[in-house]
C-alpha cells in the first residue's frame, strides 16, 4: 500500500505501523479522515538537537552504576519486583 498524506480511519487502523514508519522517515504528517472530516493528524516527534541536562545526568548516573562491581541486575521484571519485596 502506498501511504499518502491523507488516509481513512480504516486505512490508518489497518496500516498504522507502515504509516508511523513513513511519518518518521519522511518527517511529513499524515491526516486521518473519518468520513469527509479530518479526525486526527499523525505527526513526527520533534528531533532533539542537543540532549538536555536531565538526560545527560541520567547517562552519567548509568555509567556510574555500570562501573559499580556490587551492582546487581535482574533478568526480568518479576525478579526485580521480588528483590524489592513487591
Coordinates of C-alpha atoms in Angstrom, one line a residue, residues 8-62:
X8 CA -9.2 7.0 6.2
X9 CA -9.7 5.8 9.7
X10 CA -10.0 2.2 8.5
X11 CA -6.7 2.5 6.4
X12 CA -5.0 4.0 9.4
X13 CA -6.1 1.2 11.7
X14 CA -5.0 -1.5 9.2
X15 CA -1.7 0.2 8.3
X16 CA -0.7 2.0 11.5
X17 CA 2.9 0.6 11.6
X18 CA 3.5 1.5 7.9
X19 CA 2.1 5.0 8.4
X20 CA 4.2 5.5 11.5
X21 CA 7.3 4.4 9.8
X22 CA 6.6 6.7 6.8
X23 CA 5.9 9.7 9.1
X24 CA 9.1 9.0 11.0
X25 CA 11.2 8.6 7.8
X26 CA 9.8 11.4 5.7
X27 CA 9.1 13.8 8.6
X28 CA 5.7 14.6 6.9
X29 CA 2.4 14.4 8.8
X30 CA -0.5 12.2 7.7
X31 CA -4.1 13.4 8.2
X32 CA -6.6 10.7 9.1
X33 CA -10.2 11.3 7.9
X34 CA -13.4 10.0 9.4
X35 CA -15.8 10.2 6.5
X36 CA -15.0 13.5 4.9
X37 CA -13.9 15.2 8.1
X38 CA -10.3 15.4 9.4
X39 CA -10.2 13.3 12.5
X40 CA -6.6 13.4 13.6
X41 CA -3.1 14.0 12.4
X42 CA -0.1 11.7 12.8
X43 CA 3.0 13.8 13.1
X44 CA 6.6 13.1 13.6
X45 CA 8.0 13.8 17.1
X46 CA 10.4 16.8 17.2
X47 CA 14.0 15.9 16.8
X48 CA 16.2 17.0 19.8
X49 CA 19.2 18.9 18.7
X50 CA 21.1 18.5 22.0
X51 CA 20.4 16.3 25.0
X52 CA 19.1 18.3 27.9
X53 CA 20.8 18.4 31.2
X54 CA 18.4 15.9 32.8
X55 CA 19.2 13.4 30.0
X56 CA 23.0 14.0 30.4
X57 CA 22.7 13.5 34.2
X58 CA 20.8 10.2 33.6
X59 CA 23.6 8.9 31.3
X60 CA 26.3 9.9 33.9
X61 CA 24.4 8.0 36.6
X62 CA 24.1 5.0 34.3

